[in-house]
Short mmCIF file of C-alpha atoms in Angstrom, two decimals:
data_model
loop_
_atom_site.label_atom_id
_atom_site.label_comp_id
_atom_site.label_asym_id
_atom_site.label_seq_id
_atom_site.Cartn_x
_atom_site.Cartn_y
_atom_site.Cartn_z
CA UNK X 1 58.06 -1.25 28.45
CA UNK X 2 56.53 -3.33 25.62
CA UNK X 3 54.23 -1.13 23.23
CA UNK X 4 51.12 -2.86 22.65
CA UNK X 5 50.43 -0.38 19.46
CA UNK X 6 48.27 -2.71 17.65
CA UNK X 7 44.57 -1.08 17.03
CA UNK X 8 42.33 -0.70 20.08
CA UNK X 9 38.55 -2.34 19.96
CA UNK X 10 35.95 -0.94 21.94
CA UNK X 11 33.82 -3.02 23.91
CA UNK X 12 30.28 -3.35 24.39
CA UNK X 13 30.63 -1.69 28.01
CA UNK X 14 32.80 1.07 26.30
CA UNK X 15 35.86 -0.92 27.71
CA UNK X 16 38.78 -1.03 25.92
CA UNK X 17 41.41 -3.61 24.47
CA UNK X 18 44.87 -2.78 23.26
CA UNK X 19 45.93 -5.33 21.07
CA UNK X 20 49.31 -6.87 19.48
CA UNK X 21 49.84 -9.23 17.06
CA UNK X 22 53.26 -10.78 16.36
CA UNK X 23 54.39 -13.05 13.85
CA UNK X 24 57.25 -15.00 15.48
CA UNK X 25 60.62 -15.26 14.48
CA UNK X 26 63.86 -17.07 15.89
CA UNK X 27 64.87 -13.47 16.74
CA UNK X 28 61.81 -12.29 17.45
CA UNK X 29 62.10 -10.85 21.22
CA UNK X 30 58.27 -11.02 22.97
CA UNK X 31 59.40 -11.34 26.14
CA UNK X 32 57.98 -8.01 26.65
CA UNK X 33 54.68 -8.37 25.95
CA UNK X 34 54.30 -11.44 28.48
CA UNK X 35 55.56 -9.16 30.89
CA UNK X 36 53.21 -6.68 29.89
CA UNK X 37 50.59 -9.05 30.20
CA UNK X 38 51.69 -10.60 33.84
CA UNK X 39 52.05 -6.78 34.71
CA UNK X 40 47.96 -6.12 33.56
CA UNK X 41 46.53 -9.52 34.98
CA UNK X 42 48.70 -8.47 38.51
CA UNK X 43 47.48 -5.01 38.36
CA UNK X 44 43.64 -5.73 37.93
CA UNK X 45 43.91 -7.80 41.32
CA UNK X 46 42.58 -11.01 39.77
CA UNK X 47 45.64 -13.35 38.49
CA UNK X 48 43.71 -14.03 35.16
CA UNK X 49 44.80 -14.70 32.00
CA UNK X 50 42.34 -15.70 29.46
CA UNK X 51 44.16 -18.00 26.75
CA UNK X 52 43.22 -20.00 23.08
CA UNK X 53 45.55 -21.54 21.18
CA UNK X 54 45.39 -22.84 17.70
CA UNK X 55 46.37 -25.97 15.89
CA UNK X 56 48.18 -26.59 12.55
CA UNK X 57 47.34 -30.44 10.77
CA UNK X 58 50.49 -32.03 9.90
CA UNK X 59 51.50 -34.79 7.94
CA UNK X 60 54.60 -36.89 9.35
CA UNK X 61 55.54 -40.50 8.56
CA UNK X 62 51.95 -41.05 6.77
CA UNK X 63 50.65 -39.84 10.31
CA UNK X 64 48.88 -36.23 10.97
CA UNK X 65 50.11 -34.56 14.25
CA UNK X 66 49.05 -30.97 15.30
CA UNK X 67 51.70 -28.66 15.67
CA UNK X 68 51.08 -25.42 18.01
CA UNK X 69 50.47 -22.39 15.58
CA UNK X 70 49.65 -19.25 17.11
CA UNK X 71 48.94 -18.78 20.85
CA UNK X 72 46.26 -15.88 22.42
CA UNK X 73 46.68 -13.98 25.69
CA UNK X 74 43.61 -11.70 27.10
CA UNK X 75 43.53 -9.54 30.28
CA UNK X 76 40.93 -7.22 31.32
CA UNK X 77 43.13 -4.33 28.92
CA UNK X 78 45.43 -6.14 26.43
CA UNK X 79 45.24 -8.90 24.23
CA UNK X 80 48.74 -10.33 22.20
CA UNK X 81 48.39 -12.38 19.58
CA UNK X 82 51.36 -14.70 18.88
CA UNK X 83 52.11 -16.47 15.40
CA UNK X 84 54.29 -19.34 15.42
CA UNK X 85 56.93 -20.70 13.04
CA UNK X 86 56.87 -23.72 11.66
CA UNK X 87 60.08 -24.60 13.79
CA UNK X 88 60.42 -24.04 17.61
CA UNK X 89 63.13 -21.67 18.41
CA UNK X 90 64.73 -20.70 21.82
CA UNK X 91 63.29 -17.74 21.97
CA UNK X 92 59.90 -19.88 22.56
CA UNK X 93 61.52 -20.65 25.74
CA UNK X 94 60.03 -17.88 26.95
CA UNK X 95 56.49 -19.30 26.24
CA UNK X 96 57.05 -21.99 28.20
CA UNK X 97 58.27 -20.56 31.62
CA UNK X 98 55.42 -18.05 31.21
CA UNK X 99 53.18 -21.06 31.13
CA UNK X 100 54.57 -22.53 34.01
CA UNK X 101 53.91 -19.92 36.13
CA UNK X 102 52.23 -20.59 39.45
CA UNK X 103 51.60 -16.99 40.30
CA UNK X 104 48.57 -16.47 37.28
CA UNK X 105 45.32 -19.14 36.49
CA UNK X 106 44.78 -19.21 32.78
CA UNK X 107 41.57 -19.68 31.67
CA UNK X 108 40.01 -21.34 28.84
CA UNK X 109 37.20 -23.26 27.41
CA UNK X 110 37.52 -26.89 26.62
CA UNK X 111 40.86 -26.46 27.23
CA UNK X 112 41.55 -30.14 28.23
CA UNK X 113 42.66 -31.72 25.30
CA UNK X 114 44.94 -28.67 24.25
CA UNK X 115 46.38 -29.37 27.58
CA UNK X 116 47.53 -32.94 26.53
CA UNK X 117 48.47 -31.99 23.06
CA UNK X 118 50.57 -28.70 24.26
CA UNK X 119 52.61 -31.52 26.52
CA UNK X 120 52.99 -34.15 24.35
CA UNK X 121 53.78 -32.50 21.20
CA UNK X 122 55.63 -29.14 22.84
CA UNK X 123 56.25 -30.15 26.34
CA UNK X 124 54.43 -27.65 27.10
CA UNK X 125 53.18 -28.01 30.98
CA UNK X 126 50.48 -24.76 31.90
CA UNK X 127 50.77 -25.64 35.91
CA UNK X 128 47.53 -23.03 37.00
CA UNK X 129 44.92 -23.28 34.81
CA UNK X 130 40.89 -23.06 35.02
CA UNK X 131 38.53 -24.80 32.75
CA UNK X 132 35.95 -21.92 32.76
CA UNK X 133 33.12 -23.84 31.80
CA UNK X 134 33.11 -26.47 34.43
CA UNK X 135 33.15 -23.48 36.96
CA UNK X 136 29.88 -22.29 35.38
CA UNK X 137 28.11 -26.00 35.38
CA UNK X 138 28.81 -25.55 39.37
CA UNK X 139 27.94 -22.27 39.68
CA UNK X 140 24.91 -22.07 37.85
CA UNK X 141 23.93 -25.60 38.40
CA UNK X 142 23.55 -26.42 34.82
CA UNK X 143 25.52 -29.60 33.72
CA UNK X 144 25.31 -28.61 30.22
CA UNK X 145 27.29 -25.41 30.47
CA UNK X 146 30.22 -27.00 30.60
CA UNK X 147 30.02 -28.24 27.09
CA UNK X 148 29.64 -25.06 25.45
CA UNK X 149 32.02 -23.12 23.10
CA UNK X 150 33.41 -19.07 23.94
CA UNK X 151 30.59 -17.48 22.43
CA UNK X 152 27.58 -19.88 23.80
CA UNK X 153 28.92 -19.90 27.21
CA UNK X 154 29.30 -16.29 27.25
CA UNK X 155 25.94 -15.90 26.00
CA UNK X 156 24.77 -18.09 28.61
CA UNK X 157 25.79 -16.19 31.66
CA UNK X 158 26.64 -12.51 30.44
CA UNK X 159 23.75 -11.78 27.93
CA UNK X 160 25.51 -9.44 26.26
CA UNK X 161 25.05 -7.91 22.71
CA UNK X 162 27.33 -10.12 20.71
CA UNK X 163 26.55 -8.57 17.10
CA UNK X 164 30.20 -7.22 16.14
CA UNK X 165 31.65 -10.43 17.27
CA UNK X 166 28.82 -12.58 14.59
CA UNK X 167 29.43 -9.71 11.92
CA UNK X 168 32.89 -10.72 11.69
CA UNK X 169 32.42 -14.58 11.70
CA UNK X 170 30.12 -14.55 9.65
CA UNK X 171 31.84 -13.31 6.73
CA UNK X 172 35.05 -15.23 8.45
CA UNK X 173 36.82 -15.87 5.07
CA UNK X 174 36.60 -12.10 3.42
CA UNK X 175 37.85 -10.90 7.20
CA UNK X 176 40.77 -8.87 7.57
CA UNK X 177 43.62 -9.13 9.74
CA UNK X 178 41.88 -6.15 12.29
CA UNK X 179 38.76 -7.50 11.82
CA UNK X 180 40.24 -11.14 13.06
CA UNK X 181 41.91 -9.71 15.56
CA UNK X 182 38.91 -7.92 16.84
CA UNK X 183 37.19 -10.97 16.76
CA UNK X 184 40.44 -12.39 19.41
CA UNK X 185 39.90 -9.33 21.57
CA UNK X 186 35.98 -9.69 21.98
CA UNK X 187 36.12 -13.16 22.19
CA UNK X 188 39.22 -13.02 25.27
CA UNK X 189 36.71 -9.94 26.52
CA UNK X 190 33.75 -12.12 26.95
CA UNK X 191 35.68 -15.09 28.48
CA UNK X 192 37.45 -13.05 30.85
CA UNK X 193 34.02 -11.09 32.15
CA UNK X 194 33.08 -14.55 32.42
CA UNK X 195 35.16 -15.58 34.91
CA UNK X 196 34.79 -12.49 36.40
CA UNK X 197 31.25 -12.56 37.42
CA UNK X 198 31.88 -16.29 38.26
CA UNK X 199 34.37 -15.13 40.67
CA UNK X 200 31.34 -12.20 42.91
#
């Protein structure tokens, strides 16, 4: 079974997220850590997976094009953080069936336009997917909610102290790599206690 023996972040309700962070290779083997991460979103009875992904500019043919760069995965226990080379591999192969599952919803927020991007540029196709935010508009009523970013929207309808997560952005640039990665593991937290209490 796939070690997620990256460092642990407590949450604000004493919670707490095991984390990994890989940095991709053509070898690199994280078949795993989906698996792990199927395995958590299965076992907590809720099909969830809480996703971001990130965007490198690119210059090609005088044109700029975003190329996928790192990929993150939350559940109610884990988070995996997945770095990307420059140069799709077959092991990414592996990213794209666990996209395409129909058994797990991932959610995000303002998802739809990584949605075209990850099938234009990638062929990437995510086949059961939530965009979190419009769920909250509807549920709370409150058109406006559905234009909100991670941390507004979770401030919106959790309330919850959100200090550690504004420590760390604030001094973004002098971050390290735990410190960002804490930042992925609050921030996949928050989204998927979103959904959560969307979901009572």
């Amino acid at each position: 079974m796939a070690n997620f023996d990256g460092p642990g972040f407590s949450m604000v309700d004493d919670s707490w997220i095991q984390t990994k962070a890989i940095d991709v290779e053509p070898s690199t083997d994280f078949s795993p850590y989906l698996s792990r991460i199927l395995e958590d979103c299965v076992w907590n009875g809720d099909r969830a997976i809480v996703f971001d992904v990130y965007w490198d500019v690119e210059s090609v043919n005088t044109k700029s094009e975003r190329r996928l760069s790192s990929v993150k995965l939350s559940t109610k226990n884990l988070c995996l953080f997945l770095r990307l080379p420059n140069q799709f591999s077959d092991n990414l192969k592996d990213l794209y069936r666990f996209f395409a599952s129909k058994f797990v919803t991932f959610v995000g927020v303002q998802i739809e336009g990584d949605l075209v991007l990850l099938k234009e540029n990638h062929g990437i196709v995510i086949r059961s997917y939530l965009e979190i935010g419009k769920l909250a508009a509807v549920a709370r009523g409150t058109p406006i909610v559905e234009f909100l970013g991670a941390r507004e929207l979770a401030h919106k309808i959790l309330s919850c102290d959100m200090s550690r997560l504004d420590s760390i952005q604030s001094k973004w640039d002098e971050a390290g790599g735990d410190d960002r990665l804490e930042a992925a593991a609050i921030e996949g937290w928050l989204i998927y206690n979103v959904y959560d209490q969307l979901q009572q």
